[in-house]
PDB file of C-alpha atoms in Angstrom:
ATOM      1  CA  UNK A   1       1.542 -14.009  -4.108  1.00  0.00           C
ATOM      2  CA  UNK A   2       0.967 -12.130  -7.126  1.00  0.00           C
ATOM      3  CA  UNK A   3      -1.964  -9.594  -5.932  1.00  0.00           C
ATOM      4  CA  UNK A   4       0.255  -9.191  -3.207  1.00  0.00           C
ATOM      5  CA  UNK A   5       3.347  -8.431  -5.209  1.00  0.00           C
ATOM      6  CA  UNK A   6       1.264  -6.188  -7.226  1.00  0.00           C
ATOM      7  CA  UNK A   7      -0.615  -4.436  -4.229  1.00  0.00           C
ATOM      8  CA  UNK A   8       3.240  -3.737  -2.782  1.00  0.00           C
ATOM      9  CA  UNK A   9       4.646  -1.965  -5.286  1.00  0.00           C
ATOM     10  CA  UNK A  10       1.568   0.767  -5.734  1.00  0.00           C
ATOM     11  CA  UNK A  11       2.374   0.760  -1.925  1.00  0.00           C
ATOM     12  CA  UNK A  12       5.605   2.053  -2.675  1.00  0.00           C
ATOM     13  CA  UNK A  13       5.079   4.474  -5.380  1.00  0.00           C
ATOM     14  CA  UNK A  14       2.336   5.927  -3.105  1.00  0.00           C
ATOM     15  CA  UNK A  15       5.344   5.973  -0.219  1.00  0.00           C
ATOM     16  CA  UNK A  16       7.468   7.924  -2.988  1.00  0.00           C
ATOM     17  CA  UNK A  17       5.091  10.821  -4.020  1.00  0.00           C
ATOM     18  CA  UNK A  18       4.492  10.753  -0.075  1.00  0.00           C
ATOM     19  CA  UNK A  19       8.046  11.624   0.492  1.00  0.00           C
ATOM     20  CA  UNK A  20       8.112  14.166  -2.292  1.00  0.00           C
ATOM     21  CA  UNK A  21       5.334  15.989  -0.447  1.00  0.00           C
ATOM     22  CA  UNK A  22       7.431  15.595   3.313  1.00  0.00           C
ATOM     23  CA  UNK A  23      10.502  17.227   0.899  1.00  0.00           C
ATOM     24  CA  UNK A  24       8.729  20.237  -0.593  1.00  0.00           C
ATOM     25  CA  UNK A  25       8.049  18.314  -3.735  1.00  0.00           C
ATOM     26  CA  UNK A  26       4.085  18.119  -4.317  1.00  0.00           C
ATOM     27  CA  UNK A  27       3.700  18.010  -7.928  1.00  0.00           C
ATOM     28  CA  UNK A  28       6.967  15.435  -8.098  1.00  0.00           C
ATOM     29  CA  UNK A  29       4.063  12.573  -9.850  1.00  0.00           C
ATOM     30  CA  UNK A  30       3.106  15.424 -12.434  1.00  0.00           C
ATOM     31  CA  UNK A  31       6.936  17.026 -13.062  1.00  0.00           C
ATOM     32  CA  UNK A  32       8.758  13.559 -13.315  1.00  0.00           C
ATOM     33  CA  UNK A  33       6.408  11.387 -15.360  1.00  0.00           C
ATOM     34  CA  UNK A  34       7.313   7.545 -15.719  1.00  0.00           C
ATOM     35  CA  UNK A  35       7.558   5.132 -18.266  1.00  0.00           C
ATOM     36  CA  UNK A  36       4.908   2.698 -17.934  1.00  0.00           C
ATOM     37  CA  UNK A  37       4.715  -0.534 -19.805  1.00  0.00           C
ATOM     38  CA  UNK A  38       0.857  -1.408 -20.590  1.00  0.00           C
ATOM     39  CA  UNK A  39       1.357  -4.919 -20.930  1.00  0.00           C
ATOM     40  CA  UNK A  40       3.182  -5.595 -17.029  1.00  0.00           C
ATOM     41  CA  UNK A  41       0.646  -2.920 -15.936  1.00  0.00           C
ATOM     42  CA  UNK A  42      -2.522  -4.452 -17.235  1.00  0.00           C
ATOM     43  CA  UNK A  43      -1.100  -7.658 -15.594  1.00  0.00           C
ATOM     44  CA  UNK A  44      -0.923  -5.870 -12.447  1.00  0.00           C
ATOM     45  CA  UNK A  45      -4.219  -4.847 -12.658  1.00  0.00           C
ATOM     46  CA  UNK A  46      -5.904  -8.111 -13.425  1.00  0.00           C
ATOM     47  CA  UNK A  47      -4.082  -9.858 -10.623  1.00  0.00           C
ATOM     48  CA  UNK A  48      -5.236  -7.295  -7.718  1.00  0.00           C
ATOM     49  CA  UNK A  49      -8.714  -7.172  -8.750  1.00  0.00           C
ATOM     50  CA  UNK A  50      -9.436 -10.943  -9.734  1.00  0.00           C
ATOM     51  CA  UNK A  51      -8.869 -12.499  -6.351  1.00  0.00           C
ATOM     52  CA  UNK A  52     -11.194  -9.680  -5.037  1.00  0.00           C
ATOM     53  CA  UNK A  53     -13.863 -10.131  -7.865  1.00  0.00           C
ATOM     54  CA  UNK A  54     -13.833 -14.052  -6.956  1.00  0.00           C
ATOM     55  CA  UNK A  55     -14.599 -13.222  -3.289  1.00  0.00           C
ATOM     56  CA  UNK A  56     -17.444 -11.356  -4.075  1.00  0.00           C
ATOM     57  CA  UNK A  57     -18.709 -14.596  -6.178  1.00  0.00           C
ATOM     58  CA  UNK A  58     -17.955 -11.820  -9.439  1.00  0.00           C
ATOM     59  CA  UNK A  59     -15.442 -13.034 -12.613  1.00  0.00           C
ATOM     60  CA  UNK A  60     -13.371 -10.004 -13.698  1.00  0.00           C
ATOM     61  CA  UNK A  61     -12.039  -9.576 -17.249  1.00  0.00           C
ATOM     62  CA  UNK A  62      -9.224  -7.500 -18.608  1.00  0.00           C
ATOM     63  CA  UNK A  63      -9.099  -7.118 -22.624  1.00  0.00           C
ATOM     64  CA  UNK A  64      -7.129  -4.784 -24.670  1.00  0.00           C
ATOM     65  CA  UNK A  65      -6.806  -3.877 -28.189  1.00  0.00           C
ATOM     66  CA  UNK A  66      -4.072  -4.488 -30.025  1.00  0.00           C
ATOM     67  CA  UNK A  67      -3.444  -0.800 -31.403  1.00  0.00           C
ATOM     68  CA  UNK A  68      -2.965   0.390 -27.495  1.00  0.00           C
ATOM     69  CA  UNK A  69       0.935   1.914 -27.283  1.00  0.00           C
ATOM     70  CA  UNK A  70       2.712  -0.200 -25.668  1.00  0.00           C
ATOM     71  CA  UNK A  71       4.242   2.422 -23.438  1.00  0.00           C
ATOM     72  CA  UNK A  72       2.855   5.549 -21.877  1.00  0.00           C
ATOM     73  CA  UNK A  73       4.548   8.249 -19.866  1.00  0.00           C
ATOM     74  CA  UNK A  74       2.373   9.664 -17.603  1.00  0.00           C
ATOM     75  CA  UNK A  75       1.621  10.195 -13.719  1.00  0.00           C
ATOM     76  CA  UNK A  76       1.392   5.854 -13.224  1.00  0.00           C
ATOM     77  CA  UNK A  77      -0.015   6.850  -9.084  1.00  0.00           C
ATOM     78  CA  UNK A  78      -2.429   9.143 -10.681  1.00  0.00           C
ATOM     79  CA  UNK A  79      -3.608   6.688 -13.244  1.00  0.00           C
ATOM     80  CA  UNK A  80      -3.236   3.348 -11.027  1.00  0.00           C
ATOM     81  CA  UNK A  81      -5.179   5.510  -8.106  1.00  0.00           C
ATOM     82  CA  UNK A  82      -8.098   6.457 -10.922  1.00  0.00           C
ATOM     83  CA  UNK A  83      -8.598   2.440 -12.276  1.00  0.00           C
ATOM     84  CA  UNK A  84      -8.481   1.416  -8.185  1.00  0.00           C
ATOM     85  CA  UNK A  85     -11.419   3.235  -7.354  1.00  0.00           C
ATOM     86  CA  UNK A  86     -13.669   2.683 -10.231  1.00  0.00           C
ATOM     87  CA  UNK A  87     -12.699  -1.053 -10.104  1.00  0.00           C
ATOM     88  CA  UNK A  88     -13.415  -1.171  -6.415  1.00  0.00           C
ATOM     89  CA  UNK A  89     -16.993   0.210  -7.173  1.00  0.00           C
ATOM     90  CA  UNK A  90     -17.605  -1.527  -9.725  1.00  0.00           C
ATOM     91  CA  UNK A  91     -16.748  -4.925  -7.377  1.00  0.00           C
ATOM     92  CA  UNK A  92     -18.537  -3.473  -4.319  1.00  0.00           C
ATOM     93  CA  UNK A  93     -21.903  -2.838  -6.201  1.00  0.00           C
ATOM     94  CA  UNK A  94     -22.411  -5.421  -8.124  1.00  0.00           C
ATOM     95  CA  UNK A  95     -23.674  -9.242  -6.601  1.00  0.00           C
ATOM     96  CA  UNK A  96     -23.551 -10.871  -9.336  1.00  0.00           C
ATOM     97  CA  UNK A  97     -22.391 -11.617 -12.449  1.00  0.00           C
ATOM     98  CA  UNK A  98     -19.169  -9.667 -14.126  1.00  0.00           C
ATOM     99  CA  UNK A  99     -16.810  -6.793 -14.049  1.00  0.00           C
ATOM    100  CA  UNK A 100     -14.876  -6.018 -17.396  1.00  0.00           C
ATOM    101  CA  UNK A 101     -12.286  -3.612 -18.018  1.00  0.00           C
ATOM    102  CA  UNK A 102     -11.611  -2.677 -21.742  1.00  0.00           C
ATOM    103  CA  UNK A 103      -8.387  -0.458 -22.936  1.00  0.00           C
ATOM    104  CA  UNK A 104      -8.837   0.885 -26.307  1.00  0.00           C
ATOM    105  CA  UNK A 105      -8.124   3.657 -29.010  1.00  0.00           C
ATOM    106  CA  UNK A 106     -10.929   6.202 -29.301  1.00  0.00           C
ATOM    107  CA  UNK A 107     -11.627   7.784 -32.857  1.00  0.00           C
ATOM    108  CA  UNK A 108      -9.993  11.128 -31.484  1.00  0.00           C
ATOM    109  CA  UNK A 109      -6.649   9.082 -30.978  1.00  0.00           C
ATOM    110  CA  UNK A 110      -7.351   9.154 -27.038  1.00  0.00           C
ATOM    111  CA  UNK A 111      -6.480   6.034 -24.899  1.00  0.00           C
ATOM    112  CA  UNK A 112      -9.877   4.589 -23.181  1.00  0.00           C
ATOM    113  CA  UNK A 113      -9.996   2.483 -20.317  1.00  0.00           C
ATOM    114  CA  UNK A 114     -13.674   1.302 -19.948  1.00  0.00           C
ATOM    115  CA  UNK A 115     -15.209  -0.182 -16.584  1.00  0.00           C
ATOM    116  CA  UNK A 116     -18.463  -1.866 -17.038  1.00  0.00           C
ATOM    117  CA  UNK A 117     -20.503  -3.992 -14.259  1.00  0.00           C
ATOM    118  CA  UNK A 118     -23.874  -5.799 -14.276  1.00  0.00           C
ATOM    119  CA  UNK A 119     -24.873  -4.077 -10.910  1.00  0.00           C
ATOM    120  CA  UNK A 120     -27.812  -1.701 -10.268  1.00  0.00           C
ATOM    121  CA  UNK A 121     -26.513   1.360 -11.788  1.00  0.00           C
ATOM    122  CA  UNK A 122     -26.216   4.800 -10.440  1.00  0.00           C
ATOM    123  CA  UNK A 123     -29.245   6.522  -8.831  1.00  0.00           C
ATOM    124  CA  UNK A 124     -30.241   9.893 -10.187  1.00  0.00           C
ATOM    125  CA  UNK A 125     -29.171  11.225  -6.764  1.00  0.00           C
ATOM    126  CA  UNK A 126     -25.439   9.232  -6.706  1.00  0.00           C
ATOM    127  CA  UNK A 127     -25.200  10.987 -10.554  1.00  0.00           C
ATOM    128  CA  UNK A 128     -26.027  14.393  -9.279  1.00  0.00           C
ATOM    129  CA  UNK A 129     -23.402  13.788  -6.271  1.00  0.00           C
ATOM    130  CA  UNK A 130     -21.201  11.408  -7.798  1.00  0.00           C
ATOM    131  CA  UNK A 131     -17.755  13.803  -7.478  1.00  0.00           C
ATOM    132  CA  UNK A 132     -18.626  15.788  -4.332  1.00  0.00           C
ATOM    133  CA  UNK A 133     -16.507  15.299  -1.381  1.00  0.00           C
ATOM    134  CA  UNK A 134     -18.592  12.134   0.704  1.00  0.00           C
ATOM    135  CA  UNK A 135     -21.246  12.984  -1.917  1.00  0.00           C
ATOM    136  CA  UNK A 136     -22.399   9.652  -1.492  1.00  0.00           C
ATOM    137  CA  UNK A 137     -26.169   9.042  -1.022  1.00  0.00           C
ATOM    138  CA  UNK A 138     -27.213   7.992   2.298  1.00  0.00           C
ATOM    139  CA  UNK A 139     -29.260   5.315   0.877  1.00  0.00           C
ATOM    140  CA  UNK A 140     -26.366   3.687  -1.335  1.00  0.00           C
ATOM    141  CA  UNK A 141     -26.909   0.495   1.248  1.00  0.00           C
ATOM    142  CA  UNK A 142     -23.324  -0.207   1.022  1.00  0.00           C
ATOM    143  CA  UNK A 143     -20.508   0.688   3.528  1.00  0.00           C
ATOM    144  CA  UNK A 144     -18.004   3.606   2.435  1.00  0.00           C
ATOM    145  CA  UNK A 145     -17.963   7.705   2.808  1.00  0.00           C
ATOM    146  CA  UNK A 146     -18.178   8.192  -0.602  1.00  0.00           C
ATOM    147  CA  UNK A 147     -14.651   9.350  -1.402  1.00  0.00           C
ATOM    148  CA  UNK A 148     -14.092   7.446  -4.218  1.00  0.00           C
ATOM    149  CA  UNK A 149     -15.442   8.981  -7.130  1.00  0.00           C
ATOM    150  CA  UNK A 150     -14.221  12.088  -5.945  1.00  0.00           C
ATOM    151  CA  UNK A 151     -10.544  11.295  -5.373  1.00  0.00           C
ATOM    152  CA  UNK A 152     -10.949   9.437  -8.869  1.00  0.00           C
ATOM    153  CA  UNK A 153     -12.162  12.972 -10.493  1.00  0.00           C
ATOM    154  CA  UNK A 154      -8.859  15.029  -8.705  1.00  0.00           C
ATOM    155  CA  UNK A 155      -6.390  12.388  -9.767  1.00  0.00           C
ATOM    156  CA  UNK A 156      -8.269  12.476 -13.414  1.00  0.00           C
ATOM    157  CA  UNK A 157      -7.174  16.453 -13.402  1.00  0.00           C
ATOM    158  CA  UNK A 158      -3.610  15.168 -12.769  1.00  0.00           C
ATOM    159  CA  UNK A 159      -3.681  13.209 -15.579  1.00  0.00           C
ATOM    160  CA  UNK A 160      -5.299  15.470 -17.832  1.00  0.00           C
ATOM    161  CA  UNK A 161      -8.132  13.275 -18.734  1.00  0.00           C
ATOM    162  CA  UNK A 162     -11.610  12.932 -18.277  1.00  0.00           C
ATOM    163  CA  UNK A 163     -14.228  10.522 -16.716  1.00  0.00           C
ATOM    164  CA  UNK A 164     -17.544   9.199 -18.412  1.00  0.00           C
ATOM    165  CA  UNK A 165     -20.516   7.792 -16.315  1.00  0.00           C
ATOM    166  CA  UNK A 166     -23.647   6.480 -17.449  1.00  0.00           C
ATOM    167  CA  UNK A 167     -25.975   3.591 -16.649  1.00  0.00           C
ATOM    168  CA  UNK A 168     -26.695   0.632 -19.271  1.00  0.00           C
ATOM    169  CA  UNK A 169     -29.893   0.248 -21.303  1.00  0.00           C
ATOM    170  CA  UNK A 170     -30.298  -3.489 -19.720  1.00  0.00           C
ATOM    171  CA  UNK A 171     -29.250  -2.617 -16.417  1.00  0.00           C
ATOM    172  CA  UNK A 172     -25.635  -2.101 -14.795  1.00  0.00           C
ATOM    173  CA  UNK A 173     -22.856   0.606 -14.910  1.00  0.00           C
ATOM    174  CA  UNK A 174     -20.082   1.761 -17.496  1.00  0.00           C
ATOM    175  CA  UNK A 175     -17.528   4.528 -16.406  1.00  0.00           C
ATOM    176  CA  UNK A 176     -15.013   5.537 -18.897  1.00  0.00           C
ATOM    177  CA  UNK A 177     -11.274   6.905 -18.423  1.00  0.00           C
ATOM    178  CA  UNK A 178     -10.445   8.960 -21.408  1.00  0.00           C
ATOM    179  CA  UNK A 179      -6.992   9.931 -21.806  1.00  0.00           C
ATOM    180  CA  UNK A 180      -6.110  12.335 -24.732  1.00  0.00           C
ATOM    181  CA  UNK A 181      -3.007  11.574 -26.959  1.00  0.00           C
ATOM    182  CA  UNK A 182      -1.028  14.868 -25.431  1.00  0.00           C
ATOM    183  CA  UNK A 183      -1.254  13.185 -21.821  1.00  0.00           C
ATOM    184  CA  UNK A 184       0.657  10.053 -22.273  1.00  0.00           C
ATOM    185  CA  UNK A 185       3.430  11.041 -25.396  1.00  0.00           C
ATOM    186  CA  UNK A 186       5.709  12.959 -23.552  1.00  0.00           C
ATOM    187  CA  UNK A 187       9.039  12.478 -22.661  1.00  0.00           C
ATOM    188  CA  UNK A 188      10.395  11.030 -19.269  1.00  0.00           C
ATOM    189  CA  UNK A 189      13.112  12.718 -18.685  1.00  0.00           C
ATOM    190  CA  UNK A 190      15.779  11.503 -16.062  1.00  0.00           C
ATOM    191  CA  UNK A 191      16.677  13.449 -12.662  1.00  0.00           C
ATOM    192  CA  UNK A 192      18.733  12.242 -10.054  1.00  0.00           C
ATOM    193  CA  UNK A 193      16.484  12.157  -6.820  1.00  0.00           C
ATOM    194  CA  UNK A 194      18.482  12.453  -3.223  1.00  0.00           C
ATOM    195  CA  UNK A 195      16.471  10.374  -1.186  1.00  0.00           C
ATOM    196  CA  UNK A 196      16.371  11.377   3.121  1.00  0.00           C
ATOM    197  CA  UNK A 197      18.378   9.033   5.114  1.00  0.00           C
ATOM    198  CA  UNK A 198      15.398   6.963   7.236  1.00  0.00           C
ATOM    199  CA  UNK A 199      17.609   4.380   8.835  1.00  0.00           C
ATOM    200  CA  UNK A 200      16.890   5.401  12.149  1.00  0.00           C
ATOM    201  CA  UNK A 201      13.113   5.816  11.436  1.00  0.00           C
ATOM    202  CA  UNK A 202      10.314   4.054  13.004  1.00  0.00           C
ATOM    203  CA  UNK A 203       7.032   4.181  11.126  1.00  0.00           C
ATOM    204  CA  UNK A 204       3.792   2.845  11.940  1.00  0.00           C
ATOM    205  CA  UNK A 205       1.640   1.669   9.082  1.00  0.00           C
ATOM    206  CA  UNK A 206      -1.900   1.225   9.644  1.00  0.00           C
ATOM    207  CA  UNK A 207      -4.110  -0.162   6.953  1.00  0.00           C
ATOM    208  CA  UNK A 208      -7.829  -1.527   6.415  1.00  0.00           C
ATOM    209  CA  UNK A 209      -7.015  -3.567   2.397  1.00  0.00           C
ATOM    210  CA  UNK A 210      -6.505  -7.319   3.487  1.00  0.00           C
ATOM    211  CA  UNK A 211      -4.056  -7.251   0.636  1.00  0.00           C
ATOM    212  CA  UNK A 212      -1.997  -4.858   1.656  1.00  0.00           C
ATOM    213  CA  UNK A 213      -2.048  -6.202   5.299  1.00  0.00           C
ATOM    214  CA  UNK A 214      -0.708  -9.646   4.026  1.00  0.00           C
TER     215      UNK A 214
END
């Protein structure tokens, strides 16, 4: 009940900046940042992706540091649309073992959020590719079109941040979200949104995530 309480609200904030774009309104995510509270988030995040790690036979870990603010303000469907995608690699290519995701203060002041798997690693072909459009290597021997990554880089832009790959020494994958000080400090401010009137509106919703189907 949790993953799926979890998986319905990033359902709705994807509705919302969805609705901005119907009303003329595509940067709404990036002009009316949100206050988001890291503890409830990282909560979030650890109940969506456990039940899936657990399928897969994996165990999934969430740690954080205790110096992480305890608040950011920030583009939270950018950011929760970024972690989703690594996280859903991370599961997908790795059989066994574990998938960790660690949230800490850089040197520079930056937040980090740090995905690490024991799975093959990236080929020097997915590396070269890795943020193309379907830039995924036909010999990945996995299902997908490659999208990932490269809707992970564009919503990194919105954030202002920046992604780190690299393969392990002894084998598996870390990919880094790094998240300078100047992204996440700002204010929220409050506007008064006019939402459409959709009572009479009938809307099919279509959608291949077993979570968000139940």
């Amino acid at each position: 009940l949790e993953r799926v309480r979890a998986s319905g609200e990033i359902l709705a904030r994807l509705l919302e900046d969805g609705l901005a774009m119907m009303l003329g309104e595509d940067d709404f995510a990036a002009t009316h940042p949100a206050n988001l509270q890291m503890p409830r988030f990282l909560y979030d995040i650890e109940m969506r992706w456990s039940g899936r790690a657990t399928e897969n036979g994996l165990t999934f870990r969430v740690s954080a540091s205790d110096d992480i603010p305890a608040v950011l303000t920030l583009d939270r469907i950018a950011l929760e649309r970024v972690l989703s995608n690594i996280l859903s690699n991370a599961i997908k290519y790795t059989d066994k073992g574990a998938v960790t995701l660690d949230v800490a203060m850089a040197e520079t002041g930056a937040l980090r959020f740090t995905v690490t798997d024991q799975g093959p690693g990236f080929s020097d072909d997915a590396l070269d590719r890795l943020f193309e459009f379907q830039g995924r290597p036909a010999s990945a021997g996995k299902p997908g079109l490659g999208l990932g990554m490269h809707i992970a880089k564009n919503m990194t832009g919105r954030l202002g941040g920046e992604v780190i790959v690299e393969n392990l020494p002894g084998g598996g994958a870390r990919v880094s979200l790094v998240l300078p000080p100047d992204t996440w400090t700002i204010a929220a401010p409050y506007t008064a949104v006019e939402l459409p009137d959709l009572s009479e509106t009938r809307v099919l919703i279509a959608d291949d995530n077993p979570t968000n189907q139940a």
